[in-house]
Amino acid sequence: VSEMWSGFCYAEVAVSGSSARTQSFVLVVGPAPRLVNTSCRSYITAGGDPAILGFVTQGDGYAKKILVRVIGPSLKGLDVEQPLAQPKATLYAGGKIVADAGFNVNGNDNQFIREATAKAGAFALADGTKDLTLILGATRNTAYNVVVTSGDGTDGTVLLETYEIPY
């Protein structure tokens, strides 16, 4: 992309065949002050490669609040075949683990999570699911990676999302 524009932007990456490949891209959006949402849909096989969603926070003044979601079971309600029944997620910041058990494992069961989800503009998750959510007080100018595998040894589709929660 040789010029910048404002508005909604998206990138599609398609992989054909049965072999797994890693695709990466950098998306710079301007002049908007923030990137609202990133997402990645992936099929995870037991013992196979994980799904990874990376993001970098930048800015001056204050840390950002980021809603991180790993959605598997709730995808069934969106007509996705074979959603991942029990996703397992690890969050890295600058190569160090910052959360692996800190994810809320009950979908939308927490009032704080429900409020953050609504404020960020994300769709609500069902209560009591094994979808994972985390509110991150992200440090400025830090690279983060969410790494997702199967928590129960089954295969399935998962959706990884990040949303900046506006103050």
PDB file of C-alpha atoms in Angstrom:
ATOM      1  CA  VAL A   1       0.000   0.000   0.000  1.00  0.00           C
ATOM      2  CA  SER A   2       1.669   3.202  -1.123  1.00  0.00           C
ATOM      3  CA  GLU A   3      -0.717   5.751   0.345  1.00  0.00           C
ATOM      4  CA  MET A   4      -2.596   6.120   3.599  1.00  0.00           C
ATOM      5  CA  TRP A   5      -6.348   6.450   3.938  1.00  0.00           C
ATOM      6  CA  SER A   6      -8.828   6.719   6.765  1.00  0.00           C
ATOM      7  CA  GLY A   7     -11.762   4.418   7.407  1.00  0.00           C
ATOM      8  CA  PHE A   8     -12.073   0.683   7.862  1.00  0.00           C
ATOM      9  CA  CYS A   9      -9.273  -1.469   6.512  1.00  0.00           C
ATOM     10  CA  TYR A  10      -8.929  -5.214   6.347  1.00  0.00           C
ATOM     11  CA  ALA A  11      -6.572  -7.816   5.010  1.00  0.00           C
ATOM     12  CA  GLU A  12      -7.437 -11.300   3.870  1.00  0.00           C
ATOM     13  CA  VAL A  13      -4.904 -14.093   3.823  1.00  0.00           C
ATOM     14  CA  ALA A  14      -5.865 -17.320   2.084  1.00  0.00           C
ATOM     15  CA  VAL A  15      -3.855 -20.510   2.266  1.00  0.00           C
ATOM     16  CA  SER A  16      -4.694 -23.306  -0.146  1.00  0.00           C
ATOM     17  CA  GLY A  17      -3.875 -26.963   0.196  1.00  0.00           C
ATOM     18  CA  SER A  18      -3.470 -29.001   3.343  1.00  0.00           C
ATOM     19  CA  SER A  19      -0.036 -27.832   4.452  1.00  0.00           C
ATOM     20  CA  ALA A  20       0.259 -25.193   7.157  1.00  0.00           C
ATOM     21  CA  ARG A  21       2.024 -21.946   6.368  1.00  0.00           C
ATOM     22  CA  THR A  22       2.761 -18.849   8.353  1.00  0.00           C
ATOM     23  CA  GLN A  23       1.541 -15.608   6.867  1.00  0.00           C
ATOM     24  CA  SER A  24       2.332 -12.222   8.362  1.00  0.00           C
ATOM     25  CA  PHE A  25       1.688  -8.637   7.457  1.00  0.00           C
ATOM     26  CA  VAL A  26       1.984  -5.197   8.970  1.00  0.00           C
ATOM     27  CA  LEU A  27      -1.009  -2.882   8.873  1.00  0.00           C
ATOM     28  CA  VAL A  28      -0.493   0.789   9.607  1.00  0.00           C
ATOM     29  CA  VAL A  29      -3.646   2.882   9.793  1.00  0.00           C
ATOM     30  CA  GLY A  30      -3.722   6.682   9.860  1.00  0.00           C
ATOM     31  CA  PRO A  31      -4.745   9.295  10.657  1.00  0.00           C
ATOM     32  CA  ALA A  32      -7.175   7.599  13.113  1.00  0.00           C
ATOM     33  CA  PRO A  33      -5.841   7.706  16.691  1.00  0.00           C
ATOM     34  CA  ARG A  34      -6.369   4.008  17.371  1.00  0.00           C
ATOM     35  CA  LEU A  35      -6.878   0.617  15.784  1.00  0.00           C
ATOM     36  CA  VAL A  36     -10.203  -0.651  17.079  1.00  0.00           C
ATOM     37  CA  ASN A  37      -9.952  -4.406  16.483  1.00  0.00           C
ATOM     38  CA  THR A  38      -7.734  -7.168  15.143  1.00  0.00           C
ATOM     39  CA  SER A  39      -8.806 -10.756  14.609  1.00  0.00           C
ATOM     40  CA  CYS A  40      -7.509 -14.022  13.259  1.00  0.00           C
ATOM     41  CA  ARG A  41      -9.507 -17.185  12.569  1.00  0.00           C
ATOM     42  CA  SER A  42      -7.500 -20.388  12.605  1.00  0.00           C
ATOM     43  CA  TYR A  43      -7.935 -24.153  12.638  1.00  0.00           C
ATOM     44  CA  ILE A  44      -5.920 -25.817  15.401  1.00  0.00           C
ATOM     45  CA  THR A  45      -4.952 -29.478  15.388  1.00  0.00           C
ATOM     46  CA  ALA A  46      -4.002 -31.365  18.543  1.00  0.00           C
ATOM     47  CA  GLY A  47      -0.218 -31.416  18.738  1.00  0.00           C
ATOM     48  CA  GLY A  48       0.018 -29.119  15.709  1.00  0.00           C
ATOM     49  CA  ASP A  49       1.195 -25.563  15.329  1.00  0.00           C
ATOM     50  CA  PRO A  50      -0.513 -22.960  17.521  1.00  0.00           C
ATOM     51  CA  ALA A  51      -2.521 -19.994  16.308  1.00  0.00           C
ATOM     52  CA  ILE A  52      -0.709 -16.724  17.035  1.00  0.00           C
ATOM     53  CA  LEU A  53      -2.024 -13.168  16.997  1.00  0.00           C
ATOM     54  CA  GLY A  54       0.508 -10.415  17.588  1.00  0.00           C
ATOM     55  CA  PHE A  55      -0.024  -6.737  18.292  1.00  0.00           C
ATOM     56  CA  VAL A  56       2.113  -3.766  19.319  1.00  0.00           C
ATOM     57  CA  THR A  57       0.993  -0.894  21.503  1.00  0.00           C
ATOM     58  CA  GLN A  58       2.343   2.588  20.916  1.00  0.00           C
ATOM     59  CA  GLY A  59       1.559   6.021  22.173  1.00  0.00           C
ATOM     60  CA  ASP A  60       2.335   8.737  24.631  1.00  0.00           C
ATOM     61  CA  GLY A  61       0.869   9.473  28.005  1.00  0.00           C
ATOM     62  CA  TYR A  62      -1.074   6.440  29.209  1.00  0.00           C
ATOM     63  CA  ALA A  63      -1.160   2.682  28.945  1.00  0.00           C
ATOM     64  CA  LYS A  64      -3.873   1.162  26.788  1.00  0.00           C
ATOM     65  CA  LYS A  65      -6.588  -1.212  27.963  1.00  0.00           C
ATOM     66  CA  ILE A  66      -6.873  -4.168  25.589  1.00  0.00           C
ATOM     67  CA  LEU A  67      -9.612  -6.791  25.548  1.00  0.00           C
ATOM     68  CA  VAL A  68      -8.082 -10.112  24.414  1.00  0.00           C
ATOM     69  CA  ARG A  69     -10.511 -12.879  23.429  1.00  0.00           C
ATOM     70  CA  VAL A  70      -9.977 -16.460  22.334  1.00  0.00           C
ATOM     71  CA  ILE A  71     -13.292 -17.754  21.065  1.00  0.00           C
ATOM     72  CA  GLY A  72     -13.926 -21.431  20.402  1.00  0.00           C
ATOM     73  CA  PRO A  73     -17.158 -22.812  21.877  1.00  0.00           C
ATOM     74  CA  SER A  74     -19.253 -19.710  21.059  1.00  0.00           C
ATOM     75  CA  LEU A  75     -18.443 -20.122  17.359  1.00  0.00           C
ATOM     76  CA  LYS A  76     -20.971 -22.972  17.261  1.00  0.00           C
ATOM     77  CA  GLY A  77     -23.748 -20.369  17.616  1.00  0.00           C
ATOM     78  CA  LEU A  78     -22.301 -18.603  14.554  1.00  0.00           C
ATOM     79  CA  ASP A  79     -22.604 -21.742  12.384  1.00  0.00           C
ATOM     80  CA  VAL A  80     -18.878 -22.506  12.419  1.00  0.00           C
ATOM     81  CA  GLU A  81     -18.273 -26.219  11.943  1.00  0.00           C
ATOM     82  CA  GLN A  82     -16.089 -27.894  14.570  1.00  0.00           C
ATOM     83  CA  PRO A  83     -15.237 -25.003  16.903  1.00  0.00           C
ATOM     84  CA  LEU A  84     -12.351 -25.642  19.293  1.00  0.00           C
ATOM     85  CA  ALA A  85     -13.995 -26.983  22.451  1.00  0.00           C
ATOM     86  CA  GLN A  86     -11.391 -25.877  24.974  1.00  0.00           C
ATOM     87  CA  PRO A  87      -8.836 -23.307  23.822  1.00  0.00           C
ATOM     88  CA  LYS A  88      -5.688 -22.762  25.889  1.00  0.00           C
ATOM     89  CA  ALA A  89      -3.969 -19.380  25.603  1.00  0.00           C
ATOM     90  CA  THR A  90      -0.678 -17.864  26.677  1.00  0.00           C
ATOM     91  CA  LEU A  91       0.025 -14.126  26.428  1.00  0.00           C
ATOM     92  CA  TYR A  92       3.602 -12.963  25.861  1.00  0.00           C
ATOM     93  CA  ALA A  93       4.963  -9.426  26.218  1.00  0.00           C
ATOM     94  CA  GLY A  94       8.417  -8.855  24.791  1.00  0.00           C
ATOM     95  CA  GLY A  95       9.020 -12.613  24.747  1.00  0.00           C
ATOM     96  CA  LYS A  96       8.067 -13.193  28.408  1.00  0.00           C
ATOM     97  CA  ILE A  97       4.899 -14.941  29.593  1.00  0.00           C
ATOM     98  CA  VAL A  98       2.569 -12.431  31.266  1.00  0.00           C
ATOM     99  CA  ALA A  99      -0.623 -14.522  31.415  1.00  0.00           C
ATOM    100  CA  ASP A 100      -1.341 -18.176  30.936  1.00  0.00           C
ATOM    101  CA  ALA A 101      -3.810 -18.853  33.707  1.00  0.00           C
ATOM    102  CA  GLY A 102      -5.134 -15.293  34.008  1.00  0.00           C
ATOM    103  CA  PHE A 103      -7.731 -15.643  31.263  1.00  0.00           C
ATOM    104  CA  ASN A 104     -11.359 -15.681  32.386  1.00  0.00           C
ATOM    105  CA  VAL A 105     -12.473 -19.174  31.351  1.00  0.00           C
ATOM    106  CA  ASN A 106     -16.203 -18.560  31.563  1.00  0.00           C
ATOM    107  CA  GLY A 107     -16.960 -16.564  28.455  1.00  0.00           C
ATOM    108  CA  ASN A 108     -18.927 -13.562  29.599  1.00  0.00           C
ATOM    109  CA  ASP A 109     -19.605 -14.567  33.245  1.00  0.00           C
ATOM    110  CA  ASN A 110     -17.918 -11.521  34.743  1.00  0.00           C
ATOM    111  CA  GLN A 111     -19.613  -8.093  34.960  1.00  0.00           C
ATOM    112  CA  PHE A 112     -16.306  -6.302  34.326  1.00  0.00           C
ATOM    113  CA  ILE A 113     -15.792  -8.395  31.160  1.00  0.00           C
ATOM    114  CA  ARG A 114     -19.372  -7.723  29.991  1.00  0.00           C
ATOM    115  CA  GLU A 115     -18.897  -3.959  30.428  1.00  0.00           C
ATOM    116  CA  ALA A 116     -15.512  -3.962  28.674  1.00  0.00           C
ATOM    117  CA  THR A 117     -16.936  -6.055  25.824  1.00  0.00           C
ATOM    118  CA  ALA A 118     -19.791  -3.591  25.285  1.00  0.00           C
ATOM    119  CA  LYS A 119     -17.497  -0.552  25.542  1.00  0.00           C
ATOM    120  CA  ALA A 120     -15.077  -2.045  22.999  1.00  0.00           C
ATOM    121  CA  GLY A 121     -17.919  -2.810  20.569  1.00  0.00           C
ATOM    122  CA  ALA A 122     -17.347  -6.583  20.579  1.00  0.00           C
ATOM    123  CA  PHE A 123     -20.160  -9.112  20.387  1.00  0.00           C
ATOM    124  CA  ALA A 124     -21.170 -10.699  23.703  1.00  0.00           C
ATOM    125  CA  LEU A 125     -20.100 -14.231  24.527  1.00  0.00           C
ATOM    126  CA  ALA A 126     -22.400 -16.737  26.168  1.00  0.00           C
ATOM    127  CA  ASP A 127     -22.083 -17.219  29.911  1.00  0.00           C
ATOM    128  CA  GLY A 128     -20.465 -20.443  31.083  1.00  0.00           C
ATOM    129  CA  THR A 129     -18.532 -21.263  27.901  1.00  0.00           C
ATOM    130  CA  LYS A 130     -14.860 -22.168  27.721  1.00  0.00           C
ATOM    131  CA  ASP A 131     -14.133 -19.116  25.585  1.00  0.00           C
ATOM    132  CA  LEU A 132     -11.253 -17.100  27.053  1.00  0.00           C
ATOM    133  CA  THR A 133     -11.179 -13.376  27.823  1.00  0.00           C
ATOM    134  CA  LEU A 134      -8.574 -11.125  29.400  1.00  0.00           C
ATOM    135  CA  ILE A 135      -8.440  -7.397  30.118  1.00  0.00           C
ATOM    136  CA  LEU A 136      -4.850  -6.277  29.623  1.00  0.00           C
ATOM    137  CA  GLY A 137      -3.384  -3.059  30.961  1.00  0.00           C
ATOM    138  CA  ALA A 138      -0.957  -2.885  28.048  1.00  0.00           C
ATOM    139  CA  THR A 139       2.340  -1.090  28.488  1.00  0.00           C
ATOM    140  CA  ARG A 140       3.132   1.476  25.807  1.00  0.00           C
ATOM    141  CA  ASN A 141       5.567   0.531  23.058  1.00  0.00           C
ATOM    142  CA  THR A 142       5.428  -3.203  23.741  1.00  0.00           C
ATOM    143  CA  ALA A 143       5.000  -6.175  21.412  1.00  0.00           C
ATOM    144  CA  TYR A 144       2.472  -8.804  22.531  1.00  0.00           C
ATOM    145  CA  ASN A 145       1.643 -12.274  21.202  1.00  0.00           C
ATOM    146  CA  VAL A 146      -1.370 -14.432  22.043  1.00  0.00           C
ATOM    147  CA  VAL A 147      -0.496 -18.099  21.444  1.00  0.00           C
ATOM    148  CA  VAL A 148      -3.407 -20.554  21.325  1.00  0.00           C
ATOM    149  CA  THR A 149      -3.400 -24.347  21.396  1.00  0.00           C
ATOM    150  CA  SER A 150      -5.970 -27.031  22.159  1.00  0.00           C
ATOM    151  CA  GLY A 151      -6.553 -27.443  25.889  1.00  0.00           C
ATOM    152  CA  ASP A 152      -8.180 -30.857  25.612  1.00  0.00           C
ATOM    153  CA  GLY A 153      -6.347 -32.509  22.709  1.00  0.00           C
ATOM    154  CA  THR A 154      -9.119 -32.000  20.148  1.00  0.00           C
ATOM    155  CA  ASP A 155      -9.041 -30.149  16.820  1.00  0.00           C
ATOM    156  CA  GLY A 156     -11.155 -27.136  15.953  1.00  0.00           C
ATOM    157  CA  THR A 157     -11.604 -23.576  14.760  1.00  0.00           C
ATOM    158  CA  VAL A 158     -10.765 -20.644  17.001  1.00  0.00           C
ATOM    159  CA  LEU A 159     -11.120 -16.875  16.656  1.00  0.00           C
ATOM    160  CA  LEU A 160      -8.468 -14.688  18.305  1.00  0.00           C
ATOM    161  CA  GLU A 161      -9.422 -11.039  18.837  1.00  0.00           C
ATOM    162  CA  THR A 162      -8.039  -7.891  20.376  1.00  0.00           C
ATOM    163  CA  TYR A 163      -9.960  -4.684  20.970  1.00  0.00           C
ATOM    164  CA  GLU A 164      -8.686  -1.418  22.356  1.00  0.00           C
ATOM    165  CA  ILE A 165     -11.082  -0.410  25.129  1.00  0.00           C
ATOM    166  CA  PRO A 166     -11.693   3.331  24.897  1.00  0.00           C
ATOM    167  CA  TYR A 167     -11.278   5.343  28.089  1.00  0.00           C
TER     168      TYR A 167
END
